[in-house]
mmCIF file of C-alpha atoms in Angstrom:
data_model
loop_
_atom_site.group_PDB
_atom_site.id
_atom_site.type_symbol
_atom_site.label_atom_id
_atom_site.label_comp_id
_atom_site.label_asym_id
_atom_site.label_seq_id
_atom_site.Cartn_x
_atom_site.Cartn_y
_atom_site.Cartn_z
ATOM 1 C CA MET A 654 -0.003 0.047 -0.047
ATOM 2 C CA ALA A 655 1.430 3.338 -1.018
ATOM 3 C CA ASN A 656 2.181 5.931 1.601
ATOM 4 C CA ILE A 657 0.235 9.021 0.558
ATOM 5 C CA SER A 658 1.531 12.436 1.978
ATOM 6 C CA ALA A 659 -0.517 15.425 2.694
ATOM 7 C CA ALA A 660 1.408 17.229 0.159
ATOM 8 C CA GLU A 661 0.318 14.953 -2.618
ATOM 9 C CA VAL A 662 -3.260 15.004 -1.523
ATOM 10 C CA LYS A 663 -3.040 18.964 -1.511
ATOM 11 C CA LYS A 664 -1.580 18.837 -5.076
ATOM 12 C CA LEU A 665 -4.272 16.720 -6.320
ATOM 13 C CA ARG A 666 -6.983 18.676 -4.644
ATOM 14 C CA ASP A 667 -5.675 21.961 -5.919
ATOM 15 C CA ALA A 668 -5.373 20.690 -9.496
ATOM 16 C CA THR A 669 -8.811 19.048 -9.711
ATOM 17 C CA GLY A 670 -11.044 20.808 -7.194
ATOM 18 C CA ALA A 671 -11.943 17.481 -5.666
ATOM 19 C CA GLY A 672 -12.535 17.215 -1.839
ATOM 20 C CA MET A 673 -9.740 16.194 0.459
ATOM 21 C CA MET A 674 -11.027 12.804 1.176
ATOM 22 C CA ASP A 675 -11.912 12.052 -2.409
ATOM 23 C CA ALA A 676 -8.409 13.049 -3.416
ATOM 24 C CA LYS A 677 -6.738 10.903 -0.821
ATOM 25 C CA LYS A 678 -9.008 7.903 -1.711
ATOM 26 C CA ALA A 679 -8.018 8.228 -5.447
ATOM 27 C CA LEU A 680 -4.416 8.537 -4.701
ATOM 28 C CA THR A 681 -4.668 5.454 -2.357
ATOM 29 C CA GLU A 682 -6.556 3.493 -4.999
ATOM 30 C CA ALA A 683 -4.014 4.562 -7.600
ATOM 31 C CA GLU A 684 -1.098 3.553 -5.381
ATOM 32 C CA GLY A 685 0.310 7.018 -5.548
ATOM 33 C CA ASP A 686 0.118 7.419 -9.325
ATOM 34 C CA TYR A 687 -0.968 10.933 -9.889
ATOM 35 C CA ASP A 688 -2.314 10.589 -13.441
ATOM 36 C CA LYS A 689 -4.227 7.462 -12.581
ATOM 37 C CA ALA A 690 -5.684 9.324 -9.522
ATOM 38 C CA VAL A 691 -7.001 12.112 -11.824
ATOM 39 C CA GLU A 692 -8.677 9.375 -14.020
ATOM 40 C CA ILE A 693 -10.180 7.624 -10.961
ATOM 41 C CA LEU A 694 -11.653 11.049 -9.850
ATOM 42 C CA ARG A 695 -13.145 11.593 -13.285
ATOM 43 C CA VAL A 696 -14.887 8.159 -13.212
ATOM 44 C CA HIS A 697 -16.231 8.521 -9.766
ATOM 45 C CA GLY A 698 -16.893 12.232 -10.203
ATOM 46 C CA ALA A 699 -18.950 11.609 -13.347
ATOM 47 C CA ALA A 700 -21.191 9.154 -11.557
ATOM 48 C CA LYS A 701 -21.557 11.591 -8.636
ATOM 49 C CA ALA A 702 -22.272 14.400 -10.925
ATOM 50 C CA GLU A 703 -24.873 12.453 -12.879
ATOM 51 C CA LYS A 704 -26.590 11.426 -9.574
ATOM 52 C CA ARG A 705 -26.633 14.971 -8.359
ATOM 53 C CA GLY A 706 -27.915 16.192 -11.598
ATOM 54 C CA ALA A 707 -31.310 14.802 -10.885
ATOM 55 C CA GLU A 708 -31.299 15.729 -7.203
ATOM 56 C CA ARG A 709 -29.599 19.215 -6.918
ATOM 57 C CA GLU A 710 -29.789 22.610 -8.469
ATOM 58 C CA ALA A 711 -26.876 24.675 -9.618
ATOM 59 C CA THR A 712 -27.820 27.951 -8.093
ATOM 60 C CA ALA A 713 -24.294 29.326 -7.240
ATOM 61 C CA GLY A 714 -21.692 30.264 -9.846
ATOM 62 C CA LEU A 715 -20.188 33.216 -11.530
ATOM 63 C CA VAL A 716 -20.338 35.600 -14.373
ATOM 64 C CA ALA A 717 -17.404 36.117 -16.859
ATOM 65 C CA ALA A 718 -17.102 38.583 -19.693
ATOM 66 C CA SER A 719 -14.879 39.004 -22.640
ATOM 67 C CA GLY A 720 -15.020 41.649 -25.333
ATOM 68 C CA ASP A 721 -18.700 41.799 -26.439
ATOM 69 C CA ALA A 722 -19.749 38.583 -24.634
ATOM 70 C CA ILE A 723 -20.904 37.704 -21.294
ATOM 71 C CA ILE A 724 -21.672 34.195 -19.884
ATOM 72 C CA GLU A 725 -22.936 32.626 -16.661
ATOM 73 C CA LEU A 726 -21.553 29.408 -15.347
ATOM 74 C CA ASN A 727 -23.429 27.775 -12.603
ATOM 75 C CA ALA A 728 -22.417 25.362 -9.703
ATOM 76 C CA GLU A 729 -24.103 24.066 -6.572
ATOM 77 C CA THR A 730 -22.016 25.769 -4.122
ATOM 78 C CA ASP A 731 -19.837 28.835 -3.656
ATOM 79 C CA PHE A 732 -16.901 26.678 -2.784
ATOM 80 C CA VAL A 733 -16.758 25.315 -6.425
ATOM 81 C CA ALA A 734 -17.562 28.879 -7.750
ATOM 82 C CA LYS A 735 -14.289 30.110 -6.518
ATOM 83 C CA ASN A 736 -12.332 27.028 -7.601
ATOM 84 C CA ASP A 737 -9.533 28.144 -9.934
ATOM 85 C CA GLN A 738 -10.389 25.536 -12.531
ATOM 86 C CA PHE A 739 -14.028 26.590 -12.574
ATOM 87 C CA ILE A 740 -12.933 30.357 -12.878
ATOM 88 C CA ALA A 741 -10.495 29.557 -15.652
ATOM 89 C CA LEU A 742 -13.174 27.474 -17.650
ATOM 90 C CA ALA A 743 -15.684 30.358 -17.203
ATOM 91 C CA GLU A 744 -13.043 32.946 -18.660
ATOM 92 C CA GLU A 745 -12.212 30.494 -21.471
ATOM 93 C CA LEU A 746 -15.851 30.264 -22.380
ATOM 94 C CA ALA A 747 -16.394 33.976 -22.232
ATOM 95 C CA ALA A 748 -13.559 34.423 -24.835
ATOM 96 C CA LEU A 749 -14.992 31.620 -27.003
ATOM 97 C CA ALA A 750 -18.345 33.218 -26.889
ATOM 98 C CA ASP A 751 -16.788 36.552 -27.959
ATOM 99 C CA SER A 752 -15.123 34.795 -30.987
ATOM 100 C CA THR A 753 -18.080 32.646 -31.999
ATOM 101 C CA ARG A 754 -20.990 34.942 -31.284
ATOM 102 C CA PRO A 755 -23.703 32.459 -30.553
ATOM 103 C CA ALA A 756 -27.325 33.646 -30.757
ATOM 104 C CA THR A 757 -28.394 31.505 -27.826
ATOM 105 C CA ALA A 758 -26.943 29.581 -24.804
ATOM 106 C CA GLU A 759 -28.179 26.374 -26.461
ATOM 107 C CA GLU A 760 -26.118 27.205 -29.579
ATOM 108 C CA PHE A 761 -23.172 28.049 -27.556
ATOM 109 C CA ALA A 762 -23.318 24.624 -25.623
ATOM 110 C CA ALA A 763 -23.116 22.835 -28.875
ATOM 111 C CA THR A 764 -20.138 25.007 -30.114
ATOM 112 C CA ASP A 765 -16.718 23.394 -30.575
ATOM 113 C CA SER A 766 -14.614 24.290 -27.868
ATOM 114 C CA GLY A 767 -11.513 24.180 -30.035
ATOM 115 C CA ASP A 768 -10.225 20.748 -29.200
ATOM 116 C CA GLY A 769 -12.982 18.590 -30.711
ATOM 117 C CA THR A 770 -15.289 18.623 -27.844
ATOM 118 C CA THR A 771 -18.365 20.949 -27.294
ATOM 119 C CA VAL A 772 -18.778 23.587 -24.751
ATOM 120 C CA ALA A 773 -21.221 21.277 -22.807
ATOM 121 C CA ASP A 774 -18.692 18.367 -23.123
ATOM 122 C CA LYS A 775 -16.011 20.679 -21.586
ATOM 123 C CA ILE A 776 -18.408 21.574 -18.600
ATOM 124 C CA GLY A 777 -19.288 17.952 -18.186
ATOM 125 C CA SER A 778 -15.622 17.027 -17.945
ATOM 126 C CA LEU A 779 -14.893 19.434 -15.154
ATOM 127 C CA ALA A 780 -18.134 18.391 -13.316
ATOM 128 C CA ALA A 781 -16.764 14.806 -13.469
ATOM 129 C CA ILE A 782 -13.613 15.874 -11.807
ATOM 130 C CA ILE A 783 -15.142 17.994 -9.075
ATOM 131 C CA GLY A 784 -18.161 15.796 -8.503
ATOM 132 C CA GLU A 785 -20.715 18.662 -8.414
ATOM 133 C CA LYS A 786 -23.365 19.713 -10.944
ATOM 134 C CA LEU A 787 -22.193 22.414 -13.306
ATOM 135 C CA GLU A 788 -24.384 24.067 -15.822
ATOM 136 C CA LEU A 789 -24.033 26.713 -18.519
ATOM 137 C CA GLY A 790 -26.457 29.455 -17.784
ATOM 138 C CA ARG A 791 -27.341 32.498 -19.814
ATOM 139 C CA VAL A 792 -25.115 33.881 -22.750
ATOM 140 C CA ALA A 793 -25.325 37.272 -24.301
ATOM 141 C CA VAL A 794 -23.365 38.771 -26.985
ATOM 142 C CA LEU A 795 -23.624 42.435 -28.131
ATOM 143 C CA SER A 796 -23.607 43.486 -31.734
ATOM 144 C CA GLY A 797 -20.149 44.810 -31.912
ATOM 145 C CA GLU A 798 -21.265 47.965 -33.799
ATOM 146 C CA GLY A 799 -20.138 50.185 -31.037
ATOM 147 C CA ARG A 800 -17.843 50.304 -28.030
ATOM 148 C CA THR A 801 -18.310 48.078 -25.035
ATOM 149 C CA ALA A 802 -18.076 48.985 -21.289
ATOM 150 C CA THR A 803 -17.973 46.248 -18.784
ATOM 151 C CA TYR A 804 -18.922 46.078 -15.127
ATOM 152 C CA LEU A 805 -18.407 42.867 -12.922
ATOM 153 C CA HIS A 806 -19.667 43.054 -9.338
ATOM 154 C CA ARG A 807 -18.386 40.659 -6.511
ATOM 155 C CA ARG A 808 -20.950 40.063 -3.640
ATOM 156 C CA ALA A 809 -17.987 39.126 -1.438
ATOM 157 C CA SER A 810 -14.415 39.736 -1.664
ATOM 158 C CA ASP A 811 -13.547 35.987 -1.606
ATOM 159 C CA LEU A 812 -15.982 35.102 -4.355
ATOM 160 C CA PRO A 813 -15.848 35.622 -8.079
ATOM 161 C CA PRO A 814 -18.143 38.171 -9.798
ATOM 162 C CA ALA A 815 -21.978 37.235 -9.561
ATOM 163 C CA VAL A 816 -23.334 40.329 -11.476
ATOM 164 C CA GLY A 817 -22.169 41.186 -14.725
ATOM 165 C CA VAL A 818 -23.225 43.976 -17.141
ATOM 166 C CA LEU A 819 -22.131 45.020 -20.748
ATOM 167 C CA ILE A 820 -23.108 48.390 -22.385
ATOM 168 C CA GLU A 821 -22.872 48.986 -26.053
ATOM 169 C CA PHE A 822 -22.309 52.707 -26.637
ATOM 170 C CA HIS A 823 -21.129 55.327 -29.221
ATOM 171 C CA GLY A 824 -19.037 58.125 -27.852
ATOM 172 C CA GLU A 825 -15.672 58.806 -26.069
ATOM 173 C CA ASP A 826 -16.498 58.964 -22.258
ATOM 174 C CA GLU A 827 -15.672 55.429 -21.057
ATOM 175 C CA GLU A 828 -16.066 56.427 -17.473
ATOM 176 C CA VAL A 829 -19.673 57.607 -17.945
ATOM 177 C CA ALA A 830 -20.377 54.405 -19.912
ATOM 178 C CA ARG A 831 -19.026 52.369 -17.059
ATOM 179 C CA GLY A 832 -21.107 54.363 -14.693
ATOM 180 C CA VAL A 833 -24.221 53.333 -16.721
ATOM 181 C CA ALA A 834 -23.146 49.729 -16.539
ATOM 182 C CA MET A 835 -23.038 50.075 -12.731
ATOM 183 C CA GLN A 836 -26.488 51.570 -12.891
ATOM 184 C CA VAL A 837 -27.735 48.531 -14.554
ATOM 185 C CA ALA A 838 -26.131 46.384 -12.021
ATOM 186 C CA ALA A 839 -27.635 48.302 -9.172
ATOM 187 C CA MET A 840 -31.138 49.169 -10.588
ATOM 188 C CA ARG A 841 -31.869 46.239 -12.784
ATOM 189 C CA PRO A 842 -33.749 47.850 -15.629
ATOM 190 C CA ARG A 843 -35.474 45.448 -18.004
ATOM 191 C CA TYR A 844 -35.558 47.604 -21.141
ATOM 192 C CA LEU A 845 -33.276 50.299 -22.802
ATOM 193 C CA THR A 846 -36.038 52.593 -24.058
ATOM 194 C CA ARG A 847 -39.709 53.007 -23.751
ATOM 195 C CA ASP A 848 -40.235 51.609 -27.207
ATOM 196 C CA GLU A 849 -38.799 48.299 -26.234
ATOM 197 C CA VAL A 850 -41.521 47.617 -23.449
ATOM 198 C CA PRO A 851 -44.204 45.313 -25.068
ATOM 199 C CA ALA A 852 -47.582 47.026 -25.665
ATOM 200 C CA ASP A 853 -49.216 44.362 -23.600
ATOM 201 C CA VAL A 854 -47.062 44.956 -20.619
ATOM 202 C CA VAL A 855 -47.876 48.740 -20.750
ATOM 203 C CA ALA A 856 -51.593 48.013 -21.272
ATOM 204 C CA LYS A 857 -51.624 45.812 -18.133
ATOM 205 C CA GLU A 858 -49.998 48.573 -16.088
ATOM 206 C CA ARG A 859 -52.556 51.007 -17.238
ATOM 207 C CA GLU A 860 -55.350 48.541 -16.306
ATOM 208 C CA ILE A 861 -53.975 47.932 -12.915
ATOM 209 C CA ALA A 862 -53.532 51.675 -12.277
ATOM 210 C CA GLU A 863 -56.900 52.474 -13.363
ATOM 211 C CA ALA A 864 -58.648 49.603 -11.236
ATOM 212 C CA ALA A 865 -56.657 50.845 -8.192
ATOM 213 C CA ALA A 866 -57.646 54.397 -8.659
ATOM 214 C CA ARG A 867 -61.380 53.625 -8.970
ATOM 215 C CA GLU A 868 -61.107 51.158 -5.901
ATOM 216 C CA ASP A 869 -59.674 54.180 -4.011
ATOM 217 C CA GLY A 870 -62.632 56.209 -4.975
ATOM 218 C CA LYS A 871 -60.693 58.836 -6.993
ATOM 219 C CA PRO A 872 -62.788 61.381 -9.025
ATOM 220 C CA GLU A 873 -63.523 60.134 -12.537
ATOM 221 C CA GLN A 874 -61.991 63.193 -14.116
ATOM 222 C CA ALA A 875 -58.622 62.663 -12.242
ATOM 223 C CA ILE A 876 -58.182 58.987 -13.220
ATOM 224 C CA PRO A 877 -56.512 59.564 -16.662
ATOM 225 C CA LYS A 878 -53.837 61.701 -14.984
ATOM 226 C CA ILE A 879 -53.298 59.233 -12.204
ATOM 227 C CA VAL A 880 -53.012 56.385 -14.604
ATOM 228 C CA GLU A 881 -50.426 58.320 -16.670
ATOM 229 C CA GLY A 882 -48.481 59.055 -13.483
ATOM 230 C CA LYS A 883 -48.442 55.389 -12.561
ATOM 231 C CA VAL A 884 -47.306 54.339 -16.080
ATOM 232 C CA ASN A 885 -44.515 56.962 -15.926
ATOM 233 C CA ALA A 886 -43.397 55.530 -12.632
ATOM 234 C CA PHE A 887 -43.322 52.163 -14.154
ATOM 235 C CA PHE A 888 -41.049 53.310 -17.007
ATOM 236 C CA LYS A 889 -38.695 55.034 -14.439
ATOM 237 C CA ASP A 890 -38.395 51.788 -12.688
ATOM 238 C CA THR A 891 -37.854 49.475 -15.706
ATOM 239 C CA VAL A 892 -36.479 51.594 -18.508
ATOM 240 C CA LEU A 893 -32.860 52.433 -18.328
ATOM 241 C CA LEU A 894 -32.839 55.847 -20.037
ATOM 242 C CA ASP A 895 -35.874 56.900 -17.802
ATOM 243 C CA GLN A 896 -34.270 55.920 -14.572
ATOM 244 C CA PRO A 897 -32.929 58.523 -12.193
ATOM 245 C CA SER A 898 -29.104 58.293 -12.379
ATOM 246 C CA VAL A 899 -27.394 56.699 -9.396
ATOM 247 C CA THR A 900 -24.346 59.008 -9.801
ATOM 248 C CA GLU A 901 -26.296 62.271 -10.346
ATOM 249 C CA GLN A 902 -29.692 61.843 -8.788
ATOM 250 C CA LYS A 903 -31.239 65.022 -10.087
ATOM 251 C CA LYS A 904 -30.822 63.823 -13.596
ATOM 252 C CA SER A 905 -32.063 60.876 -15.558
ATOM 253 C CA VAL A 906 -29.722 58.378 -17.156
ATOM 254 C CA SER A 907 -30.773 59.895 -20.553
ATOM 255 C CA GLN A 908 -29.661 63.364 -19.535
ATOM 256 C CA VAL A 909 -26.354 62.167 -18.107
ATOM 257 C CA LEU A 910 -25.573 60.350 -21.511
ATOM 258 C CA ASP A 911 -26.687 63.428 -23.457
ATOM 259 C CA GLU A 912 -24.384 65.662 -21.519
ATOM 260 C CA ALA A 913 -21.474 63.242 -22.085
ATOM 261 C CA GLY A 914 -22.202 62.955 -25.741
ATOM 262 C CA LEU A 915 -22.910 59.284 -25.471
ATOM 263 C CA LYS A 916 -25.542 57.054 -27.015
ATOM 264 C CA VAL A 917 -26.282 53.620 -25.575
ATOM 265 C CA THR A 918 -27.683 51.208 -28.056
ATOM 266 C CA ARG A 919 -27.994 48.005 -25.986
ATOM 267 C CA PHE A 920 -27.094 46.289 -22.823
ATOM 268 C CA ALA A 921 -26.702 42.770 -21.427
ATOM 269 C CA HIS A 922 -27.240 42.113 -17.790
ATOM 270 C CA ILE A 923 -26.671 38.655 -15.980
ATOM 271 C CA GLU A 924 -26.898 38.255 -12.234
ATOM 272 C CA ILE A 925 -26.568 34.807 -10.429
ATOM 273 C CA GLY A 926 -29.777 33.758 -8.754
ATOM 274 C CA ALA A 927 -31.895 36.386 -10.591
#
């Protein structure tokens, strides 16, 4: 029986992200052969990951960005989310998304990762080593027609970014553009302009506002004005250009952009758990 040192266990654990006991068991089974131990972890990990896939949800993870692309890679726990291999894979996939420009996450999952395997295969291989369920989440790629400002936010200093925003803009002031990206991260707008809000969504807001005003016994002649006020408040909550700026609170985002000579044409926002 091979005598397995703590240093050997640590080396395998650091390289694969496997748990300490799993790493020790694999080395013991492999009689100290490092490469064989990695293979053992893959086999055992694949079975464990497959079993967990039906039982557990990958609700932790990180957001990674590269150029015009942003991707979400999910794991079950924050412990795995801050694993070096997991982070490296996410960054690799973000760069791949930027170069391949997939239209959907499903398309990206089937994309060749560069070594003859798909993105889904690549994620599955790491899941087999770690023994935890890993999933590709959302993927967004901007058009590339303008410049891109990026903001990544960490919820804790020891964790990777959990919130990511890309802003596509035309103009020169990168600082203002990044401030708008921070605005999106903080205020979570759903649309860029009022024109992007679906007509049925606006109609529903009007319907709710009118019903609430009548229930409150408001005068009939005052109801149209009340409804318009409620709808405008809805726009200020959900439309980026209508929102009050978080950096200059007496101005709207639209006003801040106009003063800086910037035009935002689209944005992408991904937040773990949202």
